[in-house]
PDB file of C-alpha atoms in Angstrom:
ATOM      1  CA  UNK V 644     155.427 125.164  89.775  1.00  0.00           C
ATOM      2  CA  UNK V 645     153.193 125.967  86.875  1.00  0.00           C
ATOM      3  CA  UNK V 646     150.944 128.877  87.257  1.00  0.00           C
ATOM      4  CA  UNK V 647     147.920 126.153  86.753  1.00  0.00           C
ATOM      5  CA  UNK V 648     148.359 124.976  90.367  1.00  0.00           C
ATOM      6  CA  UNK V 649     147.825 128.459  91.827  1.00  0.00           C
ATOM      7  CA  UNK V 650     144.788 128.661  89.568  1.00  0.00           C
ATOM      8  CA  UNK V 651     143.423 125.565  90.353  1.00  0.00           C
ATOM      9  CA  UNK V 652     144.044 126.121  93.904  1.00  0.00           C
ATOM     10  CA  UNK V 653     142.217 129.435  94.039  1.00  0.00           C
ATOM     11  CA  UNK V 654     139.187 127.840  92.140  1.00  0.00           C
ATOM     12  CA  UNK V 655     138.949 125.101  94.808  1.00  0.00           C
ATOM     13  CA  UNK V 656     139.211 127.757  97.587  1.00  0.00           C
ATOM     14  CA  UNK V 657     136.468 129.525  95.972  1.00  0.00           C
ATOM     15  CA  UNK V 658     134.338 126.705  96.086  1.00  0.00           C
ATOM     16  CA  UNK V 659     134.593 125.031  92.549  1.00  0.00           C
ATOM     17  CA  UNK V 660     133.457 121.353  93.051  1.00  0.00           C
ATOM     18  CA  UNK V 661     135.185 120.593  89.680  1.00  0.00           C
ATOM     19  CA  UNK V 662     138.497 121.986  90.963  1.00  0.00           C
ATOM     20  CA  UNK V 663     138.626 119.932  93.974  1.00  0.00           C
ATOM     21  CA  UNK V 664     137.763 116.799  92.028  1.00  0.00           C
ATOM     22  CA  UNK V 665     140.667 117.494  89.646  1.00  0.00           C
ATOM     23  CA  UNK V 666     142.908 117.978  92.563  1.00  0.00           C
ATOM     24  CA  UNK V 667     141.916 114.617  94.182  1.00  0.00           C
ATOM     25  CA  UNK V 668     142.222 112.708  90.892  1.00  0.00           C
ATOM     26  CA  UNK V 669     145.610 114.356  89.944  1.00  0.00           C
ATOM     27  CA  UNK V 670     147.426 113.807  93.415  1.00  0.00           C
ATOM     28  CA  UNK V 671     145.410 110.625  95.135  1.00  0.00           C
ATOM     29  CA  UNK V 672     147.838 108.260  93.483  1.00  0.00           C
ATOM     30  CA  UNK V 673     150.926 110.026  94.658  1.00  0.00           C
ATOM     31  CA  UNK V 674     149.565 110.508  98.153  1.00  0.00           C
ATOM     32  CA  UNK V 675     148.596 106.818  98.490  1.00  0.00           C
ATOM     33  CA  UNK V 676     152.105 105.745  97.482  1.00  0.00           C
ATOM     34  CA  UNK V 677     153.664 108.488  99.790  1.00  0.00           C
ATOM     35  CA  UNK V 678     151.374 107.504 102.842  1.00  0.00           C
ATOM     36  CA  UNK V 679     152.436 103.827 102.109  1.00  0.00           C
ATOM     37  CA  UNK V 680     155.925 104.450 102.928  1.00  0.00           C
ATOM     38  CA  UNK V 681     154.996 105.428 106.356  1.00  0.00           C
ATOM     39  CA  UNK V 682     152.119 103.208 107.310  1.00  0.00           C
ATOM     40  CA  UNK V 683     151.743  99.461 105.796  1.00  0.00           C
ATOM     41  CA  UNK V 684     148.079  99.236 106.704  1.00  0.00           C
ATOM     42  CA  UNK V 685     146.187 100.051 103.455  1.00  0.00           C
ATOM     43  CA  UNK V 686     142.879 100.814 105.265  1.00  0.00           C
ATOM     44  CA  UNK V 687     144.759 103.117 107.587  1.00  0.00           C
ATOM     45  CA  UNK V 688     146.305 104.833 104.383  1.00  0.00           C
ATOM     46  CA  UNK V 689     143.146 105.305 102.820  1.00  0.00           C
ATOM     47  CA  UNK V 690     141.573 106.682 105.990  1.00  0.00           C
ATOM     48  CA  UNK V 691     143.977 109.154 106.264  1.00  0.00           C
ATOM     49  CA  UNK V 692     143.745 110.471 102.753  1.00  0.00           C
ATOM     50  CA  UNK V 693     140.213 110.676 102.901  1.00  0.00           C
ATOM     51  CA  UNK V 694     140.224 112.394 106.272  1.00  0.00           C
ATOM     52  CA  UNK V 695     142.651 114.896 104.637  1.00  0.00           C
ATOM     53  CA  UNK V 696     140.473 115.699 101.605  1.00  0.00           C
ATOM     54  CA  UNK V 697     137.659 116.265 103.894  1.00  0.00           C
ATOM     55  CA  UNK V 698     139.614 118.487 105.996  1.00  0.00           C
ATOM     56  CA  UNK V 699     140.870 120.477 103.299  1.00  0.00           C
ATOM     57  CA  UNK V 700     137.385 120.708 101.714  1.00  0.00           C
ATOM     58  CA  UNK V 701     135.650 121.717 105.037  1.00  0.00           C
ATOM     59  CA  UNK V 702     138.348 124.443 105.650  1.00  0.00           C
ATOM     60  CA  UNK V 703     138.918 125.580 102.143  1.00  0.00           C
ATOM     61  CA  UNK V 704     137.982 129.169 102.843  1.00  0.00           C
ATOM     62  CA  UNK V 705     140.585 129.610 105.416  1.00  0.00           C
ATOM     63  CA  UNK V 706     143.239 127.669 103.510  1.00  0.00           C
ATOM     64  CA  UNK V 707     146.449 129.595 102.321  1.00  0.00           C
ATOM     65  CA  UNK V 708     147.090 129.991  98.587  1.00  0.00           C
ATOM     66  CA  UNK V 709     149.865 127.729  96.979  1.00  0.00           C
ATOM     67  CA  UNK V 710     151.331 127.509  93.804  1.00  0.00           C
ATOM     68  CA  UNK V 711     152.511 123.809  94.569  1.00  0.00           C
ATOM     69  CA  UNK V 712     149.684 121.774  95.474  1.00  0.00           C
ATOM     70  CA  UNK V 713     151.494 118.477  95.608  1.00  0.00           C
ATOM     71  CA  UNK V 714     153.852 119.762  98.288  1.00  0.00           C
ATOM     72  CA  UNK V 715     150.941 121.140 100.116  1.00  0.00           C
ATOM     73  CA  UNK V 716     149.107 118.066 100.311  1.00  0.00           C
ATOM     74  CA  UNK V 717     152.102 116.172 101.309  1.00  0.00           C
ATOM     75  CA  UNK V 718     152.967 118.363 104.338  1.00  0.00           C
ATOM     76  CA  UNK V 719     149.398 118.337 105.248  1.00  0.00           C
ATOM     77  CA  UNK V 720     149.341 114.417 104.786  1.00  0.00           C
ATOM     78  CA  UNK V 721     152.400 113.850 106.715  1.00  0.00           C
ATOM     79  CA  UNK V 722     150.843 115.648 109.681  1.00  0.00           C
ATOM     80  CA  UNK V 723     147.480 113.682 109.117  1.00  0.00           C
ATOM     81  CA  UNK V 724     149.771 110.331 109.430  1.00  0.00           C
ATOM     82  CA  UNK V 725     151.688 111.526 112.441  1.00  0.00           C
ATOM     83  CA  UNK V 726     148.290 112.401 114.206  1.00  0.00           C
ATOM     84  CA  UNK V 727     146.739 109.167 113.374  1.00  0.00           C
ATOM     85  CA  UNK V 728     149.686 107.236 114.487  1.00  0.00           C
ATOM     86  CA  UNK V 729     150.053 109.402 117.674  1.00  0.00           C
ATOM     87  CA  UNK V 730     146.199 108.491 118.590  1.00  0.00           C
ATOM     88  CA  UNK V 731     147.001 105.034 118.057  1.00  0.00           C
ATOM     89  CA  UNK V 732     149.641 104.885 120.163  1.00  0.00           C
ATOM     90  CA  UNK V 733     148.948 107.365 123.110  1.00  0.00           C
ATOM     91  CA  UNK V 734     151.344 105.880 125.605  1.00  0.00           C
ATOM     92  CA  UNK V 735     154.291 106.373 123.600  1.00  0.00           C
ATOM     93  CA  UNK V 736     156.171 109.780 123.755  1.00  0.00           C
ATOM     94  CA  UNK V 737     155.595 112.027 120.431  1.00  0.00           C
ATOM     95  CA  UNK V 738     159.016 111.512 119.435  1.00  0.00           C
ATOM     96  CA  UNK V 739     158.494 107.616 119.545  1.00  0.00           C
ATOM     97  CA  UNK V 740     155.408 107.951 117.663  1.00  0.00           C
ATOM     98  CA  UNK V 741     156.665 109.753 114.850  1.00  0.00           C
ATOM     99  CA  UNK V 742     156.036 107.418 111.789  1.00  0.00           C
ATOM    100  CA  UNK V 743     159.372 105.933 110.312  1.00  0.00           C
ATOM    101  CA  UNK V 744     159.921 106.422 106.797  1.00  0.00           C
ATOM    102  CA  UNK V 745     160.250 103.177 104.693  1.00  0.00           C
ATOM    103  CA  UNK V 746     160.491 102.674 101.084  1.00  0.00           C
ATOM    104  CA  UNK V 747     160.780  98.947 100.998  1.00  0.00           C
ATOM    105  CA  UNK V 748     156.883  98.432  99.913  1.00  0.00           C
ATOM    106  CA  UNK V 749     157.126 100.998  97.276  1.00  0.00           C
ATOM    107  CA  UNK V 750     160.560  99.879  95.946  1.00  0.00           C
ATOM    108  CA  UNK V 751     159.386  96.235  95.880  1.00  0.00           C
ATOM    109  CA  UNK V 752     156.095  96.951  94.092  1.00  0.00           C
ATOM    110  CA  UNK V 753     157.903  99.192  91.515  1.00  0.00           C
ATOM    111  CA  UNK V 754     160.794  96.795  90.833  1.00  0.00           C
ATOM    112  CA  UNK V 755     158.273  93.695  90.208  1.00  0.00           C
ATOM    113  CA  UNK V 756     156.700  96.102  87.448  1.00  0.00           C
ATOM    114  CA  UNK V 757     159.723  97.183  85.889  1.00  0.00           C
ATOM    115  CA  UNK V 758     162.578  94.642  86.445  1.00  0.00           C
ATOM    116  CA  UNK V 759     162.471  90.835  85.945  1.00  0.00           C
ATOM    117  CA  UNK V 760     166.131  90.054  87.099  1.00  0.00           C
ATOM    118  CA  UNK V 761     165.665  89.042  90.863  1.00  0.00           C
ATOM    119  CA  UNK V 762     169.328  89.456  91.573  1.00  0.00           C
ATOM    120  CA  UNK V 763     169.244  93.033  90.628  1.00  0.00           C
ATOM    121  CA  UNK V 764     166.103  93.505  92.555  1.00  0.00           C
ATOM    122  CA  UNK V 765     167.564  91.974  95.659  1.00  0.00           C
ATOM    123  CA  UNK V 766     170.809  94.098  95.214  1.00  0.00           C
ATOM    124  CA  UNK V 767     168.780  97.368  95.223  1.00  0.00           C
ATOM    125  CA  UNK V 768     166.988  96.350  98.325  1.00  0.00           C
ATOM    126  CA  UNK V 769     170.235  95.192  99.978  1.00  0.00           C
ATOM    127  CA  UNK V 770     171.489  98.523  99.081  1.00  0.00           C
ATOM    128  CA  UNK V 771     168.359 100.271 100.612  1.00  0.00           C
ATOM    129  CA  UNK V 772     168.708  98.586 103.855  1.00  0.00           C
ATOM    130  CA  UNK V 773     171.950 100.258 104.384  1.00  0.00           C
ATOM    131  CA  UNK V 774     170.663 103.784 104.152  1.00  0.00           C
ATOM    132  CA  UNK V 775     168.779 105.212 107.524  1.00  0.00           C
ATOM    133  CA  UNK V 776     165.047 106.091 107.109  1.00  0.00           C
ATOM    134  CA  UNK V 777     165.956 109.781 106.763  1.00  0.00           C
ATOM    135  CA  UNK V 778     168.165 109.181 103.760  1.00  0.00           C
ATOM    136  CA  UNK V 779     165.445 106.869 102.214  1.00  0.00           C
ATOM    137  CA  UNK V 780     162.905 109.480 102.613  1.00  0.00           C
ATOM    138  CA  UNK V 781     164.927 112.176 101.076  1.00  0.00           C
ATOM    139  CA  UNK V 782     165.908 109.994  98.183  1.00  0.00           C
ATOM    140  CA  UNK V 783     162.039 109.050  97.681  1.00  0.00           C
ATOM    141  CA  UNK V 784     161.116 112.734  97.540  1.00  0.00           C
ATOM    142  CA  UNK V 785     163.804 113.734  94.994  1.00  0.00           C
ATOM    143  CA  UNK V 786     163.816 110.768  92.709  1.00  0.00           C
ATOM    144  CA  UNK V 787     160.356 109.290  93.063  1.00  0.00           C
ATOM    145  CA  UNK V 788     158.249 112.261  93.667  1.00  0.00           C
ATOM    146  CA  UNK V 789     160.699 114.982  91.688  1.00  0.00           C
ATOM    147  CA  UNK V 790     160.737 117.323  94.393  1.00  0.00           C
ATOM    148  CA  UNK V 791     163.534 119.893  94.483  1.00  0.00           C
ATOM    149  CA  UNK V 792     165.756 120.253  97.462  1.00  0.00           C
ATOM    150  CA  UNK V 793     163.979 123.824  98.460  1.00  0.00           C
ATOM    151  CA  UNK V 794     160.470 121.534  98.360  1.00  0.00           C
ATOM    152  CA  UNK V 795     162.180 118.588 100.485  1.00  0.00           C
ATOM    153  CA  UNK V 796     163.427 121.246 103.032  1.00  0.00           C
ATOM    154  CA  UNK V 797     159.959 122.740 103.426  1.00  0.00           C
ATOM    155  CA  UNK V 798     158.613 119.294 103.689  1.00  0.00           C
ATOM    156  CA  UNK V 799     160.939 118.094 106.195  1.00  0.00           C
ATOM    157  CA  UNK V 800     161.469 121.319 108.144  1.00  0.00           C
ATOM    158  CA  UNK V 801     165.129 121.527 107.220  1.00  0.00           C
ATOM    159  CA  UNK V 802     167.391 123.834 105.072  1.00  0.00           C
ATOM    160  CA  UNK V 803     167.510 122.863 101.334  1.00  0.00           C
ATOM    161  CA  UNK V 804     171.335 122.492 101.696  1.00  0.00           C
ATOM    162  CA  UNK V 805     170.632 119.902 104.341  1.00  0.00           C
ATOM    163  CA  UNK V 806     168.639 117.788 102.305  1.00  0.00           C
ATOM    164  CA  UNK V 807     171.160 117.785  99.533  1.00  0.00           C
ATOM    165  CA  UNK V 808     173.924 117.062 102.005  1.00  0.00           C
ATOM    166  CA  UNK V 809     171.853 113.978 103.258  1.00  0.00           C
ATOM    167  CA  UNK V 810     171.640 112.770  99.380  1.00  0.00           C
ATOM    168  CA  UNK V 811     175.398 113.197  98.877  1.00  0.00           C
ATOM    169  CA  UNK V 812     176.229 111.175 102.208  1.00  0.00           C
ATOM    170  CA  UNK V 813     173.845 108.505 101.071  1.00  0.00           C
ATOM    171  CA  UNK V 814     175.452 108.165  97.845  1.00  0.00           C
ATOM    172  CA  UNK V 815     179.169 108.300  99.276  1.00  0.00           C
ATOM    173  CA  UNK V 816     177.958 105.576 101.734  1.00  0.00           C
ATOM    174  CA  UNK V 817     176.539 103.389  98.784  1.00  0.00           C
ATOM    175  CA  UNK V 818     179.637 104.096  96.534  1.00  0.00           C
ATOM    176  CA  UNK V 819     182.196 103.191  99.353  1.00  0.00           C
ATOM    177  CA  UNK V 820     179.994 100.008 100.430  1.00  0.00           C
ATOM    178  CA  UNK V 821     179.217  98.465  96.930  1.00  0.00           C
ATOM    179  CA  UNK V 822     180.793  97.964  93.587  1.00  0.00           C
ATOM    180  CA  UNK V 823     180.621 100.800  90.940  1.00  0.00           C
ATOM    181  CA  UNK V 824     178.136  98.540  88.869  1.00  0.00           C
ATOM    182  CA  UNK V 825     175.815  98.296  92.044  1.00  0.00           C
ATOM    183  CA  UNK V 826     175.898 101.766  92.489  1.00  0.00           C
ATOM    184  CA  UNK V 827     175.284 102.747  88.920  1.00  0.00           C
ATOM    185  CA  UNK V 828     172.268 100.241  89.146  1.00  0.00           C
ATOM    186  CA  UNK V 829     170.909 102.031  92.089  1.00  0.00           C
ATOM    187  CA  UNK V 830     171.279 105.447  90.298  1.00  0.00           C
ATOM    188  CA  UNK V 831     169.447 104.024  87.203  1.00  0.00           C
ATOM    189  CA  UNK V 832     166.822 102.743  89.221  1.00  0.00           C
ATOM    190  CA  UNK V 833     166.023 105.905  90.826  1.00  0.00           C
ATOM    191  CA  UNK V 834     166.727 108.433  88.487  1.00  0.00           C
ATOM    192  CA  UNK V 835     164.855 106.389  85.785  1.00  0.00           C
ATOM    193  CA  UNK V 836     167.448 107.164  83.190  1.00  0.00           C
TER     194      UNK V 836
END
């Protein structure tokens, strides 16, 4: 990540209000899209993001340095979402309360904006439905957010190689289940070629 992330974060930690505002403006849209993959309730998504920014502001003096603000915020927001869902469903075990990643909403919105051909849209959604939530989540991080496999590993608490293997298995599954044209359409959509 650029040195500017490290400098911006340092300024924020030291109490620079403009740095805080800059971080918010730069990442709020990505955080919103990310959180919407876990929670469909827009108000709850907004509350979690607001709580995250309040929390980092209040605790800024004790925060660790980072040279990758986006990854730092994604990890923190994922924890915030988990805690929000856990409070909501106290009678369910922690494992059952873990948010399940779903990319359908983000993909549908993006497809409406970028693609007018309904049959292609339906095909991509059909292909996504064959993937498990774990595969969808890693594909989202890699191709929507542009995270490296190392960053995905940190975010999902796994080795970078494991994240890469999951993507490769997902692609293999899609290649076996769909035509080469459909698989190419899928790659084209997610890699923004």
